[in-house]
């Protein structure tokens, strides 16, 4: 039986560790891990590599080499920014990305794009272009891109 060569990147996030625990004993999957920083991934993935950050100009070339060397077929991106970055590139590298539609990745990563897509839904927060339009205070101000409450102000 051929096992699916599966890369988890970055491999030190909590999501990555959950994927490792879920798939480590699967007879259908051969797991690999990679990260751009020293983290728990090196302990959780017996087949592990260090790669540059997605912001590094050397990332694309090094990541493509890693995918080819390990003959990776499937990639789990375990960080939103990484997922968005990889979504537009995986076709050229000949691998599949879990939830890899580039437009879905872009919309999911950008609050303003998500809000625009669902603007008619009653559960979408109201957005204001001008501080003088806000009818009632207090409000929460969030950047369009970000996660984990970073740069949130009230």
PDB file of C-alpha atoms in Angstrom:
ATOM      1  CA  UNK A   1       0.000   0.000   0.000  1.00  0.00           C
ATOM      2  CA  UNK A   2       1.283   3.453  -0.925  1.00  0.00           C
ATOM      3  CA  UNK A   3       1.214   5.961   1.894  1.00  0.00           C
ATOM      4  CA  UNK A   4       0.392   9.621   1.237  1.00  0.00           C
ATOM      5  CA  UNK A   5       3.479  11.712   1.931  1.00  0.00           C
ATOM      6  CA  UNK A   6       2.091  14.546   4.032  1.00  0.00           C
ATOM      7  CA  UNK A   7       3.917  17.664   5.193  1.00  0.00           C
ATOM      8  CA  UNK A   8       2.726  19.678   8.183  1.00  0.00           C
ATOM      9  CA  UNK A   9       4.006  23.267   8.094  1.00  0.00           C
ATOM     10  CA  UNK A  10       4.696  24.956  10.421  1.00  0.00           C
ATOM     11  CA  UNK A  11       4.986  21.840  12.508  1.00  0.00           C
ATOM     12  CA  UNK A  12       5.296  23.351  15.982  1.00  0.00           C
ATOM     13  CA  UNK A  13       1.856  24.937  16.307  1.00  0.00           C
ATOM     14  CA  UNK A  14      -0.850  23.385  18.467  1.00  0.00           C
ATOM     15  CA  UNK A  15      -2.798  22.559  15.301  1.00  0.00           C
ATOM     16  CA  UNK A  16       0.270  20.788  13.877  1.00  0.00           C
ATOM     17  CA  UNK A  17       0.712  18.754  17.032  1.00  0.00           C
ATOM     18  CA  UNK A  18      -2.962  17.730  16.883  1.00  0.00           C
ATOM     19  CA  UNK A  19      -2.537  16.653  13.253  1.00  0.00           C
ATOM     20  CA  UNK A  20       0.548  14.651  14.224  1.00  0.00           C
ATOM     21  CA  UNK A  21      -1.336  12.897  17.030  1.00  0.00           C
ATOM     22  CA  UNK A  22      -4.299  12.192  14.760  1.00  0.00           C
ATOM     23  CA  UNK A  23      -2.279  10.772  11.852  1.00  0.00           C
ATOM     24  CA  UNK A  24       0.920   9.353  13.337  1.00  0.00           C
ATOM     25  CA  UNK A  25      -0.400   5.782  13.404  1.00  0.00           C
ATOM     26  CA  UNK A  26      -2.286   5.883  10.119  1.00  0.00           C
ATOM     27  CA  UNK A  27      -1.301   3.194   7.661  1.00  0.00           C
ATOM     28  CA  UNK A  28      -2.312   5.587   4.869  1.00  0.00           C
ATOM     29  CA  UNK A  29      -0.117   8.572   5.786  1.00  0.00           C
ATOM     30  CA  UNK A  30       3.622   9.179   6.062  1.00  0.00           C
ATOM     31  CA  UNK A  31       4.089  12.358   8.121  1.00  0.00           C
ATOM     32  CA  UNK A  32       6.763  15.007   7.671  1.00  0.00           C
ATOM     33  CA  UNK A  33       7.211  18.276   9.539  1.00  0.00           C
ATOM     34  CA  UNK A  34       8.899  21.568   8.754  1.00  0.00           C
ATOM     35  CA  UNK A  35       9.185  24.884  10.561  1.00  0.00           C
ATOM     36  CA  UNK A  36      10.897  28.218  10.197  1.00  0.00           C
ATOM     37  CA  UNK A  37      11.861  28.421  13.857  1.00  0.00           C
ATOM     38  CA  UNK A  38      12.963  26.045  16.565  1.00  0.00           C
ATOM     39  CA  UNK A  39       9.829  24.646  18.138  1.00  0.00           C
ATOM     40  CA  UNK A  40       8.081  21.444  19.220  1.00  0.00           C
ATOM     41  CA  UNK A  41       7.879  20.224  15.629  1.00  0.00           C
ATOM     42  CA  UNK A  42      11.372  18.789  15.776  1.00  0.00           C
ATOM     43  CA  UNK A  43      10.230  16.537  18.637  1.00  0.00           C
ATOM     44  CA  UNK A  44       6.886  15.550  17.121  1.00  0.00           C
ATOM     45  CA  UNK A  45       7.941  14.688  13.583  1.00  0.00           C
ATOM     46  CA  UNK A  46      10.676  12.089  13.077  1.00  0.00           C
ATOM     47  CA  UNK A  47      11.100  13.392   9.520  1.00  0.00           C
ATOM     48  CA  UNK A  48      11.696  17.101  10.076  1.00  0.00           C
ATOM     49  CA  UNK A  49      13.321  20.011   8.260  1.00  0.00           C
ATOM     50  CA  UNK A  50      14.023  23.624   8.972  1.00  0.00           C
ATOM     51  CA  UNK A  51      13.037  26.084   6.239  1.00  0.00           C
ATOM     52  CA  UNK A  52      13.214  29.869   5.901  1.00  0.00           C
ATOM     53  CA  UNK A  53      10.245  32.032   6.870  1.00  0.00           C
ATOM     54  CA  UNK A  54       7.648  32.734   4.171  1.00  0.00           C
ATOM     55  CA  UNK A  55       8.856  36.353   4.316  1.00  0.00           C
ATOM     56  CA  UNK A  56      12.377  35.288   3.326  1.00  0.00           C
ATOM     57  CA  UNK A  57      13.220  35.557  -0.388  1.00  0.00           C
ATOM     58  CA  UNK A  58      14.798  32.081  -0.223  1.00  0.00           C
ATOM     59  CA  UNK A  59      11.600  30.421   1.026  1.00  0.00           C
ATOM     60  CA  UNK A  60       9.974  29.457  -2.291  1.00  0.00           C
ATOM     61  CA  UNK A  61      13.064  27.797  -3.701  1.00  0.00           C
ATOM     62  CA  UNK A  62      13.930  25.967  -0.475  1.00  0.00           C
ATOM     63  CA  UNK A  63      10.347  24.838   0.130  1.00  0.00           C
ATOM     64  CA  UNK A  64      10.012  23.581  -3.456  1.00  0.00           C
ATOM     65  CA  UNK A  65      13.255  21.612  -3.024  1.00  0.00           C
ATOM     66  CA  UNK A  66      11.982  20.091   0.203  1.00  0.00           C
ATOM     67  CA  UNK A  67       8.686  19.076  -1.400  1.00  0.00           C
ATOM     68  CA  UNK A  68      10.545  17.455  -4.302  1.00  0.00           C
ATOM     69  CA  UNK A  69      13.192  15.752  -2.145  1.00  0.00           C
ATOM     70  CA  UNK A  70      10.574  14.221   0.144  1.00  0.00           C
ATOM     71  CA  UNK A  71       8.105  13.645  -2.737  1.00  0.00           C
ATOM     72  CA  UNK A  72       5.382  15.373  -0.710  1.00  0.00           C
ATOM     73  CA  UNK A  73       1.843  15.011  -2.055  1.00  0.00           C
ATOM     74  CA  UNK A  74      -0.244  16.849   0.550  1.00  0.00           C
ATOM     75  CA  UNK A  75       0.457  19.861   2.775  1.00  0.00           C
ATOM     76  CA  UNK A  76      -1.330  20.965   5.932  1.00  0.00           C
ATOM     77  CA  UNK A  77      -0.668  24.675   6.578  1.00  0.00           C
ATOM     78  CA  UNK A  78      -1.156  25.267  10.287  1.00  0.00           C
ATOM     79  CA  UNK A  79      -0.982  29.059  10.375  1.00  0.00           C
ATOM     80  CA  UNK A  80      -3.326  31.460   8.580  1.00  0.00           C
ATOM     81  CA  UNK A  81      -0.584  33.538   6.960  1.00  0.00           C
ATOM     82  CA  UNK A  82       1.243  30.416   5.793  1.00  0.00           C
ATOM     83  CA  UNK A  83      -1.989  28.988   4.407  1.00  0.00           C
ATOM     84  CA  UNK A  84      -2.704  32.128   2.402  1.00  0.00           C
ATOM     85  CA  UNK A  85       0.883  32.258   1.132  1.00  0.00           C
ATOM     86  CA  UNK A  86       0.973  28.616   0.040  1.00  0.00           C
ATOM     87  CA  UNK A  87      -2.501  28.577  -1.530  1.00  0.00           C
ATOM     88  CA  UNK A  88      -1.392  30.533  -4.578  1.00  0.00           C
ATOM     89  CA  UNK A  89       1.808  28.503  -5.047  1.00  0.00           C
ATOM     90  CA  UNK A  90       1.078  24.807  -4.494  1.00  0.00           C
ATOM     91  CA  UNK A  91      -0.158  24.121  -8.015  1.00  0.00           C
ATOM     92  CA  UNK A  92       3.237  25.133  -9.401  1.00  0.00           C
ATOM     93  CA  UNK A  93       4.911  22.810  -6.898  1.00  0.00           C
ATOM     94  CA  UNK A  94       2.679  19.867  -7.838  1.00  0.00           C
ATOM     95  CA  UNK A  95       1.216  19.270  -4.374  1.00  0.00           C
ATOM     96  CA  UNK A  96      -2.209  19.655  -2.829  1.00  0.00           C
ATOM     97  CA  UNK A  97      -2.934  21.967   0.084  1.00  0.00           C
ATOM     98  CA  UNK A  98      -5.659  21.032   2.554  1.00  0.00           C
ATOM     99  CA  UNK A  99      -8.354  23.702   2.115  1.00  0.00           C
ATOM    100  CA  UNK A 100      -6.150  25.165  -0.597  1.00  0.00           C
ATOM    101  CA  UNK A 101      -8.485  27.329  -2.656  1.00  0.00           C
ATOM    102  CA  UNK A 102      -6.563  30.633  -3.061  1.00  0.00           C
ATOM    103  CA  UNK A 103      -9.678  32.837  -2.979  1.00  0.00           C
ATOM    104  CA  UNK A 104     -11.032  31.119   0.136  1.00  0.00           C
ATOM    105  CA  UNK A 105      -7.636  31.512   1.797  1.00  0.00           C
ATOM    106  CA  UNK A 106      -7.542  35.221   0.929  1.00  0.00           C
ATOM    107  CA  UNK A 107     -11.051  35.882   2.200  1.00  0.00           C
ATOM    108  CA  UNK A 108     -10.516  33.886   5.377  1.00  0.00           C
ATOM    109  CA  UNK A 109      -7.299  35.755   6.179  1.00  0.00           C
ATOM    110  CA  UNK A 110      -8.725  39.247   5.652  1.00  0.00           C
ATOM    111  CA  UNK A 111     -11.540  40.398   7.934  1.00  0.00           C
ATOM    112  CA  UNK A 112     -12.611  43.184   5.571  1.00  0.00           C
ATOM    113  CA  UNK A 113     -12.865  40.708   2.665  1.00  0.00           C
ATOM    114  CA  UNK A 114     -14.878  38.306   4.830  1.00  0.00           C
ATOM    115  CA  UNK A 115     -17.192  41.097   5.959  1.00  0.00           C
ATOM    116  CA  UNK A 116     -17.655  42.280   2.363  1.00  0.00           C
ATOM    117  CA  UNK A 117     -18.496  38.766   1.177  1.00  0.00           C
ATOM    118  CA  UNK A 118     -21.138  38.320   3.881  1.00  0.00           C
ATOM    119  CA  UNK A 119     -22.228  41.974   4.193  1.00  0.00           C
ATOM    120  CA  UNK A 120     -25.941  41.140   3.926  1.00  0.00           C
ATOM    121  CA  UNK A 121     -25.843  38.691   6.821  1.00  0.00           C
ATOM    122  CA  UNK A 122     -27.181  39.966  10.167  1.00  0.00           C
ATOM    123  CA  UNK A 123     -24.307  38.462  12.136  1.00  0.00           C
ATOM    124  CA  UNK A 124     -21.578  40.465  10.394  1.00  0.00           C
ATOM    125  CA  UNK A 125     -20.152  43.248  12.588  1.00  0.00           C
ATOM    126  CA  UNK A 126     -20.806  46.780  11.482  1.00  0.00           C
ATOM    127  CA  UNK A 127     -17.799  48.479   9.946  1.00  0.00           C
ATOM    128  CA  UNK A 128     -17.178  52.189   9.793  1.00  0.00           C
ATOM    129  CA  UNK A 129     -14.904  54.070   7.410  1.00  0.00           C
ATOM    130  CA  UNK A 130     -14.908  57.194   9.565  1.00  0.00           C
ATOM    131  CA  UNK A 131     -14.732  57.487  13.338  1.00  0.00           C
ATOM    132  CA  UNK A 132     -17.487  60.141  13.216  1.00  0.00           C
ATOM    133  CA  UNK A 133     -19.948  57.563  11.833  1.00  0.00           C
ATOM    134  CA  UNK A 134     -19.876  55.481  15.024  1.00  0.00           C
ATOM    135  CA  UNK A 135     -23.241  56.007  16.766  1.00  0.00           C
ATOM    136  CA  UNK A 136     -22.470  54.346  20.089  1.00  0.00           C
ATOM    137  CA  UNK A 137     -19.317  53.857  22.126  1.00  0.00           C
ATOM    138  CA  UNK A 138     -17.427  51.804  23.237  1.00  0.00           C
ATOM    139  CA  UNK A 139     -16.336  49.950  20.113  1.00  0.00           C
ATOM    140  CA  UNK A 140     -13.612  47.440  19.317  1.00  0.00           C
ATOM    141  CA  UNK A 141     -11.165  48.337  16.572  1.00  0.00           C
ATOM    142  CA  UNK A 142      -9.528  45.412  14.812  1.00  0.00           C
ATOM    143  CA  UNK A 143      -7.060  45.360  11.949  1.00  0.00           C
ATOM    144  CA  UNK A 144      -8.228  43.683   8.760  1.00  0.00           C
ATOM    145  CA  UNK A 145      -5.342  41.219   8.985  1.00  0.00           C
ATOM    146  CA  UNK A 146      -4.257  39.598  12.195  1.00  0.00           C
ATOM    147  CA  UNK A 147      -5.017  36.903  14.696  1.00  0.00           C
ATOM    148  CA  UNK A 148      -5.198  36.212  18.390  1.00  0.00           C
ATOM    149  CA  UNK A 149      -6.284  39.706  19.359  1.00  0.00           C
ATOM    150  CA  UNK A 150      -3.055  41.294  18.146  1.00  0.00           C
ATOM    151  CA  UNK A 151      -3.444  45.050  17.549  1.00  0.00           C
ATOM    152  CA  UNK A 152      -7.041  45.072  18.845  1.00  0.00           C
ATOM    153  CA  UNK A 153      -7.983  48.339  20.526  1.00  0.00           C
ATOM    154  CA  UNK A 154     -11.014  49.528  22.415  1.00  0.00           C
TER     155      UNK A 154
END
